[in-house]
Amino acid sequence: MRWHEHDRSGPRVITEIRLRRAHIDLVSPFRTSFGVETARDLLYIEVSGDGVIGWGECVAMSEPMYSSEYVDGCEEVLRRFMLPLVQSNTTAESFTESVRGIRGHSMAKAVLETALLDFQLRGAGVSLGTFLGATQTRVRSGVSVGIQPSIEDLLRVVQGYFDDGYLRIKLKIEPGFDIEPVRAVRTTFGDDLLLQVDANSAYELSDAKHLAQLDAFNLLLIEQPLPEEQVASHAQLAKVVRTPICLDESILSAEVAREALDIGACSIINIKPGRVGGYLEAKKIHDLCYERGVPVWCGGMLETGIGRAANLALAALPGFTLPGDTSASARYFRRDVTAPFELRNGHLDVPTGPGIGIDPDLDFLDSITDRVERVDSFSAAH
Ligand code: OSB
Ligand code: MG
């Protein structure tokens, strides 16, 4: 469904774009096989006109450790190559078309596409969920648990999330912190706990036998065991390991998803809009997987409320049959930049208002903002 089919009042005209940089502390350090995060380095794009503001949140981390993108690099490529393409009547669809020739930089493309999409949907009075084809009003929540200093610490942290009501636990693993921690969590919490692991590409194909030891623990999936580029090696790994393989980092587009599924590199996909260039491409991956009966779930990138709201709209599509890394605000931040997303019986409600359906608390957001700038390349063109 196209946004203008819902439009009751004509498209709004973009008159200003702002780029905001901010930072917010995490409630606890988040350790993965690629590094430790203690704070979120934030970049927001605000597209405004006719009294409407569309918001986008960049998912890139401060360093290029999860992927080759990093937030300062996103700012640079946005300023030099993407923001100058935006005109007063640019839509999310026309923007995405216009950056087709720019290779990579999906997270930079995604933040601007999302801000444009939020702007046009708010103007049309249509929620992002409705636009994308959401069929659920709330989504099941999982939580991603960082690598801990000891198994004892891990069990304590998992217990806390279990008590909060999370419906699925994901353990970050790396060589040296894998089989025994998983065994301990499975033994302590029992067979009914929905449990999965994420290696963030920390293994090699030669570790296949080692990883096959995870088969004993009835995991939902193992996420991205091998490097991003080694899609075909995952198909080899899948012949040795019975636990379903889910790809995250490798899935950079709907085309890659199709090829990965065709060769048997994965049987489940983690969809992150930022990683694939935005919500339009994310929906394509959903549709492809839905058609093929391949389960998908919504990944996370430690988003604040702005990014979280948009992810919840996506996670409400019918193919999202596994709980996502769509956790409550309190799992990440002492205070969120929007009204907090709260867990109710293990679920988060999908926002229903126009666009992403939620506004930032501007006083609080301003208090954590390092700088906000009007984008000159845009204003100069008009
Ligand atoms: O691999 O899924 C990942 C966070 C940052 C970067 C990569 C990943 C993650 C997470 C946490 O696992 C997801 C979340 O809770 O937002
Ligand atoms: Mg992952």
CSV table of N, CA, C and O in Angstrom, one decimal, residues 145-253:
chain,number,residue,atom,x,y,z
A,145,VAL,N,21.1,-10.6,25.9
A,145,VAL,CA,21.9,-10.6,27.1
A,145,VAL,C,23.4,-10.6,26.8
A,145,VAL,O,23.9,-11.5,26.1
A,146,GLY,N,24.1,-9.6,27.2
A,146,GLY,CA,25.5,-9.5,26.9
A,146,GLY,C,26.4,-10.5,27.5
A,146,GLY,O,25.9,-11.2,28.5
A,147,ILE,N,27.6,-10.7,27.0
A,147,ILE,CA,28.6,-11.6,27.6
A,147,ILE,C,28.9,-11.1,29.0
A,147,ILE,O,29.1,-9.9,29.2
A,148,GLN,N,28.9,-12.0,30.0
A,148,GLN,CA,29.1,-11.6,31.4
A,148,GLN,C,30.4,-12.1,31.9
A,148,GLN,O,31.0,-13.1,31.3
A,149,PRO,N,30.9,-11.5,33.0
A,149,PRO,CA,32.2,-11.9,33.5
A,149,PRO,C,32.3,-13.3,34.0
A,149,PRO,O,33.3,-14.0,34.0
A,150,SER,N,31.1,-13.9,34.4
A,150,SER,CA,31.1,-15.3,34.9
A,150,SER,C,29.7,-15.9,34.6
A,150,SER,O,28.8,-15.1,34.4
A,151,ILE,N,29.6,-17.2,34.7
A,151,ILE,CA,28.3,-17.9,34.6
A,151,ILE,C,27.4,-17.5,35.7
A,151,ILE,O,26.2,-17.3,35.5
A,152,GLU,N,27.9,-17.3,36.9
A,152,GLU,CA,27.1,-16.8,38.0
A,152,GLU,C,26.5,-15.5,37.7
A,152,GLU,O,25.3,-15.3,37.9
A,153,ASP,N,27.3,-14.6,37.2
A,153,ASP,CA,26.7,-13.2,36.8
A,153,ASP,C,25.6,-13.4,35.7
A,153,ASP,O,24.6,-12.8,35.8
A,154,LEU,N,25.9,-14.3,34.8
A,154,LEU,CA,25.0,-14.5,33.7
A,154,LEU,C,23.6,-15.0,34.2
A,154,LEU,O,22.6,-14.5,33.8
A,155,LEU,N,23.7,-16.0,35.1
A,155,LEU,CA,22.4,-16.5,35.6
A,155,LEU,C,21.6,-15.4,36.4
A,155,LEU,O,20.4,-15.4,36.3
A,156,ARG,N,22.3,-14.6,37.1
A,156,ARG,CA,21.7,-13.5,37.8
A,156,ARG,C,21.0,-12.5,36.9
A,156,ARG,O,19.8,-12.1,37.0
A,157,VAL,N,21.7,-12.2,35.8
A,157,VAL,CA,21.2,-11.2,34.8
A,157,VAL,C,20.0,-11.8,34.1
A,157,VAL,O,18.9,-11.2,33.9
A,158,VAL,N,20.1,-13.1,33.7
A,158,VAL,CA,19.0,-13.8,33.0
A,158,VAL,C,17.8,-13.9,33.9
A,158,VAL,O,16.6,-13.6,33.5
A,159,GLN,N,18.0,-14.2,35.2
A,159,GLN,CA,16.9,-14.2,36.2
A,159,GLN,C,16.1,-12.9,36.2
A,159,GLN,O,14.9,-12.9,36.3
A,160,GLY,N,16.9,-11.8,36.2
A,160,GLY,CA,16.2,-10.5,36.3
A,160,GLY,C,15.3,-10.3,35.1
A,160,GLY,O,14.1,-9.9,35.2
A,161,TYR,N,15.8,-10.6,33.9
A,161,TYR,CA,14.9,-10.5,32.7
A,161,TYR,C,13.8,-11.5,32.7
A,161,TYR,O,12.7,-11.1,32.2
A,162,PHE,N,14.0,-12.7,33.2
A,162,PHE,CA,13.0,-13.7,33.2
A,162,PHE,C,11.9,-13.2,34.2
A,162,PHE,O,10.7,-13.2,33.8
A,163,ASP,N,12.3,-12.6,35.3
A,163,ASP,CA,11.3,-12.0,36.2
A,163,ASP,C,10.5,-10.8,35.6
A,163,ASP,O,9.4,-10.6,35.9
A,164,ASP,N,11.2,-10.1,34.8
A,164,ASP,CA,10.5,-9.0,34.1
A,164,ASP,C,9.4,-9.5,33.1
A,164,ASP,O,8.5,-8.7,32.8
A,165,GLY,N,9.5,-10.7,32.7
A,165,GLY,CA,8.5,-11.3,31.8
A,165,GLY,C,8.9,-11.5,30.4
A,165,GLY,O,8.1,-11.8,29.5
A,166,TYR,N,10.2,-11.2,30.1
A,166,TYR,CA,10.6,-11.4,28.7
A,166,TYR,C,10.3,-12.9,28.2
A,166,TYR,O,10.5,-13.8,29.0
A,167,LEU,N,9.9,-13.0,27.0
A,167,LEU,CA,9.4,-14.3,26.5
A,167,LEU,C,10.4,-15.1,25.8
A,167,LEU,O,10.2,-16.2,25.4
A,168,ARG,N,11.6,-14.5,25.6
A,168,ARG,CA,12.7,-15.2,24.9
A,168,ARG,C,14.0,-14.5,25.3
A,168,ARG,O,14.1,-13.3,25.4
A,169,ILE,N,15.0,-15.4,25.6
A,169,ILE,CA,16.3,-14.9,26.0
A,169,ILE,C,17.3,-15.2,24.9
A,169,ILE,O,17.3,-16.3,24.3
A,170,LYS,N,18.1,-14.2,24.5
A,170,LYS,CA,19.2,-14.4,23.6
A,170,LYS,C,20.5,-14.2,24.3
A,170,LYS,O,20.7,-13.1,24.9
A,171,LEU,N,21.4,-15.1,24.3
A,171,LEU,CA,22.7,-15.0,24.9
A,171,LEU,C,23.8,-14.7,23.9
A,171,LEU,O,23.9,-15.3,22.8
A,172,LYS,N,24.5,-13.6,24.1
A,172,LYS,CA,25.7,-13.3,23.3
A,172,LYS,C,26.8,-14.4,23.6
A,172,LYS,O,27.0,-14.6,24.8
A,173,ILE,N,27.4,-14.9,22.6
A,173,ILE,CA,28.4,-15.9,22.8
A,173,ILE,C,29.7,-15.5,22.1
A,173,ILE,O,29.6,-14.7,21.1
A,174,GLU,N,30.8,-16.1,22.4
A,174,GLU,CA,32.1,-16.0,21.7
A,174,GLU,C,32.9,-17.2,22.1
A,174,GLU,O,32.6,-17.8,23.1
A,175,PRO,N,34.0,-17.4,21.4
A,175,PRO,CA,34.8,-18.6,21.8
A,175,PRO,C,35.3,-18.4,23.2
A,175,PRO,O,35.8,-17.3,23.6
A,176,GLY,N,35.1,-19.4,24.0
A,176,GLY,CA,35.4,-19.3,25.5
A,176,GLY,C,34.3,-18.9,26.3
A,176,GLY,O,34.3,-19.0,27.6
A,177,PHE,N,33.2,-18.5,25.7
A,177,PHE,CA,31.9,-18.2,26.5
A,177,PHE,C,30.8,-18.7,25.6
A,177,PHE,O,30.1,-17.9,25.0
A,178,ASP,N,30.6,-20.0,25.5
A,178,ASP,CA,29.5,-20.5,24.7
A,178,ASP,C,28.8,-21.7,25.2
A,178,ASP,O,27.7,-21.6,25.8
A,179,ILE,N,29.5,-22.9,25.2
A,179,ILE,CA,28.7,-24.1,25.5
A,179,ILE,C,28.3,-24.1,27.0
A,179,ILE,O,27.2,-24.4,27.3
A,180,GLU,N,29.3,-23.8,27.9
A,180,GLU,CA,29.0,-23.9,29.3
A,180,GLU,C,27.9,-22.9,29.8
A,180,GLU,O,27.0,-23.2,30.5
A,181,PRO,N,28.0,-21.6,29.4
A,181,PRO,CA,27.0,-20.7,29.7
A,181,PRO,C,25.6,-21.1,29.2
A,181,PRO,O,24.6,-20.9,30.0
A,182,VAL,N,25.5,-21.6,28.0
A,182,VAL,CA,24.3,-22.0,27.5
A,182,VAL,C,23.7,-23.2,28.3
A,182,VAL,O,22.5,-23.2,28.7
A,183,ARG,N,24.6,-24.1,28.6
A,183,ARG,CA,24.2,-25.3,29.4
A,183,ARG,C,23.6,-24.8,30.8
A,183,ARG,O,22.6,-25.3,31.2
A,184,ALA,N,24.3,-23.9,31.4
A,184,ALA,CA,23.9,-23.4,32.7
A,184,ALA,C,22.5,-22.7,32.7
A,184,ALA,O,21.7,-22.9,33.5
A,185,VAL,N,22.3,-21.9,31.6
A,185,VAL,CA,21.0,-21.2,31.5
A,185,VAL,C,19.9,-22.2,31.2
A,185,VAL,O,18.8,-22.2,31.8
A,186,ARG,N,20.2,-23.2,30.3
A,186,ARG,CA,19.2,-24.2,30.0
A,186,ARG,C,18.8,-25.0,31.3
A,186,ARG,O,17.7,-25.3,31.6
A,187,THR,N,19.8,-25.4,32.0
A,187,THR,CA,19.6,-26.3,33.2
A,187,THR,C,18.9,-25.5,34.3
A,187,THR,O,17.9,-26.0,34.9
A,188,THR,N,19.2,-24.2,34.5
A,188,THR,CA,18.6,-23.4,35.5
A,188,THR,C,17.2,-23.1,35.2
A,188,THR,O,16.3,-23.1,36.1
A,189,PHE,N,16.9,-22.7,33.9
A,189,PHE,CA,15.6,-22.2,33.6
A,189,PHE,C,14.6,-23.2,32.9
A,189,PHE,O,13.5,-22.9,32.7
A,190,GLY,N,15.2,-24.3,32.6
A,190,GLY,CA,14.3,-25.4,32.2
A,190,GLY,C,14.1,-25.4,30.7
A,190,GLY,O,14.4,-24.4,29.9
A,191,ASP,N,13.4,-26.4,30.2
A,191,ASP,CA,13.3,-26.7,28.7
A,191,ASP,C,12.3,-25.8,28.1
A,191,ASP,O,12.3,-25.6,26.9
A,192,ASP,N,11.4,-25.1,28.9
A,192,ASP,CA,10.3,-24.3,28.3
A,192,ASP,C,10.8,-22.9,27.9
A,192,ASP,O,10.2,-22.2,27.1
A,193,LEU,N,12.0,-22.5,28.4
A,193,LEU,CA,12.5,-21.2,28.1
A,193,LEU,C,12.9,-21.1,26.6
A,193,LEU,O,13.6,-21.9,26.1
A,194,LEU,N,12.3,-20.1,25.9
A,194,LEU,CA,12.8,-19.9,24.5
A,194,LEU,C,14.1,-19.2,24.6
A,194,LEU,O,14.3,-18.1,25.1
A,195,LEU,N,15.1,-20.0,24.0
A,195,LEU,CA,16.5,-19.6,24.2
A,195,LEU,C,17.2,-19.6,22.8
A,195,LEU,O,17.1,-20.6,22.1
A,196,GLN,N,18.1,-18.6,22.6
A,196,GLN,CA,18.9,-18.6,21.4
A,196,GLN,C,20.2,-17.9,21.6
A,196,GLN,O,20.4,-17.3,22.7
A,197,VAL,N,21.1,-18.0,20.7
A,197,VAL,CA,22.4,-17.4,20.9
A,197,VAL,C,22.8,-16.5,19.7
A,197,VAL,O,22.3,-16.8,18.6
A,198,ASP,N,23.7,-15.6,19.9
A,198,ASP,CA,24.2,-14.7,18.9
A,198,ASP,C,25.7,-14.6,19.0
A,198,ASP,O,26.2,-14.1,20.0
A,199,ALA,N,26.4,-15.0,17.9
A,199,ALA,CA,27.9,-15.0,18.0
A,199,ALA,C,28.5,-13.7,17.3
A,199,ALA,O,29.7,-13.5,17.4
A,200,ASN,N,27.7,-12.9,16.6
A,200,ASN,CA,28.2,-11.7,15.9
A,200,ASN,C,29.5,-12.1,15.2
A,200,ASN,O,30.5,-11.4,15.3
A,201,SER,N,29.4,-13.2,14.4
A,201,SER,CA,30.5,-13.6,13.5
A,201,SER,C,31.8,-13.9,14.1
A,201,SER,O,32.9,-13.8,13.5
A,202,ALA,N,31.8,-14.4,15.3
A,202,ALA,CA,33.1,-14.7,16.1
A,202,ALA,C,33.7,-16.0,15.8
A,202,ALA,O,34.8,-16.3,16.3
A,203,TYR,N,33.1,-16.9,14.9
A,203,TYR,CA,33.6,-18.2,14.7
A,203,TYR,C,34.1,-18.4,13.3
A,203,TYR,O,33.9,-17.5,12.4
A,204,GLU,N,34.7,-19.6,13.0
A,204,GLU,CA,35.1,-19.9,11.7
A,204,GLU,C,34.5,-21.3,11.3
A,204,GLU,O,34.1,-22.0,12.2
A,205,LEU,N,34.4,-21.6,10.0
A,205,LEU,CA,33.8,-22.8,9.6
A,205,LEU,C,34.5,-24.0,10.3
A,205,LEU,O,33.8,-25.0,10.6
A,206,SER,N,35.8,-23.9,10.6
A,206,SER,CA,36.5,-25.0,11.3
A,206,SER,C,36.0,-25.2,12.7
A,206,SER,O,36.3,-26.2,13.3
A,207,ASP,N,35.2,-24.3,13.2
A,207,ASP,CA,34.6,-24.5,14.6
A,207,ASP,C,33.3,-25.3,14.5
A,207,ASP,O,32.5,-25.4,15.5
A,208,ALA,N,32.9,-25.8,13.3
A,208,ALA,CA,31.6,-26.4,13.1
A,208,ALA,C,31.3,-27.5,14.2
A,208,ALA,O,30.2,-27.5,14.8
A,209,LYS,N,32.3,-28.4,14.4
A,209,LYS,CA,32.1,-29.5,15.4
A,209,LYS,C,31.8,-28.9,16.8
A,209,LYS,O,31.0,-29.4,17.6
A,210,HIS,N,32.6,-27.9,17.1
A,210,HIS,CA,32.4,-27.2,18.4
A,210,HIS,C,31.0,-26.7,18.6
A,210,HIS,O,30.3,-26.9,19.6
A,211,LEU,N,30.6,-25.9,17.6
A,211,LEU,CA,29.3,-25.3,17.6
A,211,LEU,C,28.1,-26.4,17.6
A,211,LEU,O,27.1,-26.1,18.2
A,212,ALA,N,28.4,-27.5,17.1
A,212,ALA,CA,27.4,-28.6,17.1
A,212,ALA,C,27.1,-29.1,18.5
A,212,ALA,O,26.0,-29.6,18.7
A,213,GLN,N,28.0,-28.8,19.4
A,213,GLN,CA,27.7,-29.1,20.9
A,213,GLN,C,26.4,-28.3,21.4
A,213,GLN,O,25.8,-28.7,22.3
A,214,LEU,N,26.1,-27.2,20.7
A,214,LEU,CA,25.0,-26.4,21.1
A,214,LEU,C,23.7,-27.1,20.8
A,214,LEU,O,22.6,-26.8,21.3
A,215,ASP,N,23.7,-28.1,19.9
A,215,ASP,CA,22.5,-28.9,19.5
A,215,ASP,C,21.9,-29.6,20.7
A,215,ASP,O,20.7,-29.9,20.7
A,216,ALA,N,22.6,-29.8,21.7
A,216,ALA,CA,22.1,-30.5,22.9
A,216,ALA,C,21.1,-29.6,23.7
A,216,ALA,O,20.4,-30.2,24.6
A,217,PHE,N,21.1,-28.3,23.4
A,217,PHE,CA,20.3,-27.4,24.3
A,217,PHE,C,19.0,-26.9,23.7
A,217,PHE,O,18.4,-25.9,24.2
A,218,ASN,N,18.6,-27.5,22.6
A,218,ASN,CA,17.3,-27.1,22.0
A,218,ASN,C,17.1,-25.6,21.9
A,218,ASN,O,16.1,-25.0,22.3
A,219,LEU,N,18.1,-25.0,21.2
A,219,LEU,CA,18.0,-23.6,20.9
A,219,LEU,C,17.1,-23.3,19.8
A,219,LEU,O,17.0,-24.1,18.8
A,220,LEU,N,16.4,-22.1,19.8
A,220,LEU,CA,15.6,-21.7,18.7
A,220,LEU,C,16.5,-21.5,17.5
A,220,LEU,O,16.1,-21.7,16.3
A,221,LEU,N,17.7,-21.0,17.7
A,221,LEU,CA,18.6,-20.6,16.5
A,221,LEU,C,19.9,-20.2,17.0
A,221,LEU,O,20.1,-19.9,18.2
A,222,ILE,N,20.9,-20.3,16.1
A,222,ILE,CA,22.2,-19.6,16.4
A,222,ILE,C,22.3,-18.5,15.3
A,222,ILE,O,22.2,-18.7,14.1
A,223,GLU,N,22.6,-17.3,15.8
A,223,GLU,CA,22.6,-16.1,15.0
A,223,GLU,C,24.1,-15.8,14.6
A,223,GLU,O,25.0,-15.7,15.4
A,224,GLN,N,24.2,-15.6,13.3
A,224,GLN,CA,25.5,-15.1,12.7
A,224,GLN,C,26.8,-15.7,13.3
A,224,GLN,O,27.6,-15.0,13.8
A,225,PRO,N,27.0,-17.0,13.2
A,225,PRO,CA,28.2,-17.6,13.7
A,225,PRO,C,29.5,-17.2,13.0
A,225,PRO,O,30.5,-17.0,13.6
A,226,LEU,N,29.4,-17.0,11.6
A,226,LEU,CA,30.6,-16.8,10.8
A,226,LEU,C,30.6,-15.3,10.2
A,226,LEU,O,29.6,-14.6,10.3
A,227,PRO,N,31.7,-14.9,9.7
A,227,PRO,CA,31.8,-13.5,9.2
A,227,PRO,C,30.7,-13.2,8.1
A,227,PRO,O,30.2,-14.1,7.4
A,228,GLU,N,30.4,-11.9,8.1
A,228,GLU,CA,29.4,-11.4,7.2
A,228,GLU,C,29.5,-11.8,5.8
A,228,GLU,O,28.5,-12.2,5.1
A,229,GLU,N,30.7,-11.8,5.2
A,229,GLU,CA,30.9,-12.1,3.8
A,229,GLU,C,30.8,-13.6,3.5
A,229,GLU,O,30.6,-14.0,2.4
A,230,GLN,N,30.9,-14.5,4.5
A,230,GLN,CA,30.9,-15.9,4.3
A,230,GLN,C,29.5,-16.6,4.3
A,230,GLN,O,29.3,-17.5,5.1
A,231,VAL,N,28.7,-16.1,3.4
A,231,VAL,CA,27.3,-16.6,3.4
A,231,VAL,C,27.3,-18.1,3.0
A,231,VAL,O,26.7,-18.9,3.6
A,232,ALA,N,28.2,-18.5,2.0
A,232,ALA,CA,28.2,-19.9,1.6
A,232,ALA,C,28.7,-20.8,2.7
A,232,ALA,O,28.3,-21.9,2.8
A,233,SER,N,29.7,-20.3,3.5
A,233,SER,CA,30.2,-21.1,4.6
A,233,SER,C,29.1,-21.5,5.6
A,233,SER,O,29.1,-22.5,6.2
A,234,HIS,N,28.1,-20.6,5.7
A,234,HIS,CA,27.0,-20.9,6.6
A,234,HIS,C,26.2,-22.1,6.1
A,234,HIS,O,25.7,-22.8,6.9
A,235,ALA,N,26.1,-22.2,4.8
A,235,ALA,CA,25.4,-23.3,4.2
A,235,ALA,C,26.2,-24.6,4.5
A,235,ALA,O,25.6,-25.7,4.8
A,236,GLN,N,27.5,-24.5,4.5
A,236,GLN,CA,28.3,-25.7,4.9
A,236,GLN,C,28.1,-26.0,6.4
A,236,GLN,O,27.9,-27.2,6.8
A,237,LEU,N,28.1,-25.0,7.2
A,237,LEU,CA,27.9,-25.1,8.7
A,237,LEU,C,26.6,-25.8,9.0
A,237,LEU,O,26.5,-26.6,9.9
A,238,ALA,N,25.6,-25.4,8.2
A,238,ALA,CA,24.2,-25.9,8.4
A,238,ALA,C,24.1,-27.4,8.2
A,238,ALA,O,23.2,-28.1,8.7
A,239,LYS,N,25.1,-28.0,7.5
A,239,LYS,CA,25.1,-29.4,7.3
A,239,LYS,C,25.7,-30.2,8.5
A,239,LYS,O,25.4,-31.4,8.7
A,240,VAL,N,26.4,-29.4,9.4
A,240,VAL,CA,27.0,-30.1,10.5
A,240,VAL,C,26.2,-29.8,11.8
A,240,VAL,O,26.2,-30.6,12.7
A,241,VAL,N,25.7,-28.6,11.9
A,241,VAL,CA,25.0,-28.1,13.1
A,241,VAL,C,23.5,-28.3,12.9
A,241,VAL,O,23.0,-27.8,11.8
A,242,ARG,N,22.8,-28.9,13.8
A,242,ARG,CA,21.3,-29.1,13.6
A,242,ARG,C,20.5,-27.9,14.0
A,242,ARG,O,19.4,-27.7,13.6
A,243,THR,N,21.1,-27.1,15.0
A,243,THR,CA,20.4,-25.9,15.4
A,243,THR,C,20.2,-25.0,14.2
A,243,THR,O,21.1,-24.7,13.5
A,244,PRO,N,19.0,-24.4,14.0
A,244,PRO,CA,18.7,-23.5,12.9
A,244,PRO,C,19.7,-22.3,12.8
A,244,PRO,O,20.0,-21.8,13.9
A,245,ILE,N,20.2,-22.0,11.7
A,245,ILE,CA,21.1,-20.9,11.5
A,245,ILE,C,20.2,-19.7,11.1
A,245,ILE,O,19.4,-19.8,10.2
A,246,CYS,N,20.5,-18.6,11.8
A,246,CYS,CA,19.8,-17.3,11.5
A,246,CYS,C,20.9,-16.3,11.1
A,246,CYS,O,21.9,-16.2,11.8
A,247,LEU,N,20.7,-15.6,10.1
A,247,LEU,CA,21.7,-14.5,9.7
A,247,LEU,C,21.2,-13.2,10.1
A,247,LEU,O,20.0,-12.8,10.0
A,248,ASP,N,22.2,-12.4,10.5
A,248,ASP,CA,22.0,-11.0,10.9
A,248,ASP,C,22.9,-10.1,10.0
A,248,ASP,O,22.5,-9.7,8.9
A,249,GLU,N,24.2,-10.0,10.3
A,249,GLU,CA,25.1,-9.1,9.6
A,249,GLU,C,25.2,-9.4,8.1
A,249,GLU,O,25.3,-8.5,7.3
A,250,SER,N,25.0,-10.7,7.7
A,250,SER,CA,25.2,-11.0,6.3
A,250,SER,C,24.0,-10.5,5.4
A,250,SER,O,24.2,-10.3,4.2
A,251,ILE,N,22.9,-10.3,6.0
A,251,ILE,CA,21.7,-10.0,5.2
A,251,ILE,C,21.6,-8.5,5.0
A,251,ILE,O,21.0,-7.7,5.8
A,252,LEU,N,22.1,-8.0,3.9
A,252,LEU,CA,22.2,-6.6,3.6
A,252,LEU,C,21.2,-6.1,2.7
A,252,LEU,O,21.0,-4.9,2.5
A,253,SER,N,20.4,-7.0,2.1
A,253,SER,CA,19.3,-6.6,1.2
A,253,SER,C,18.4,-7.8,1.0
A,253,SER,O,18.7,-8.9,1.4
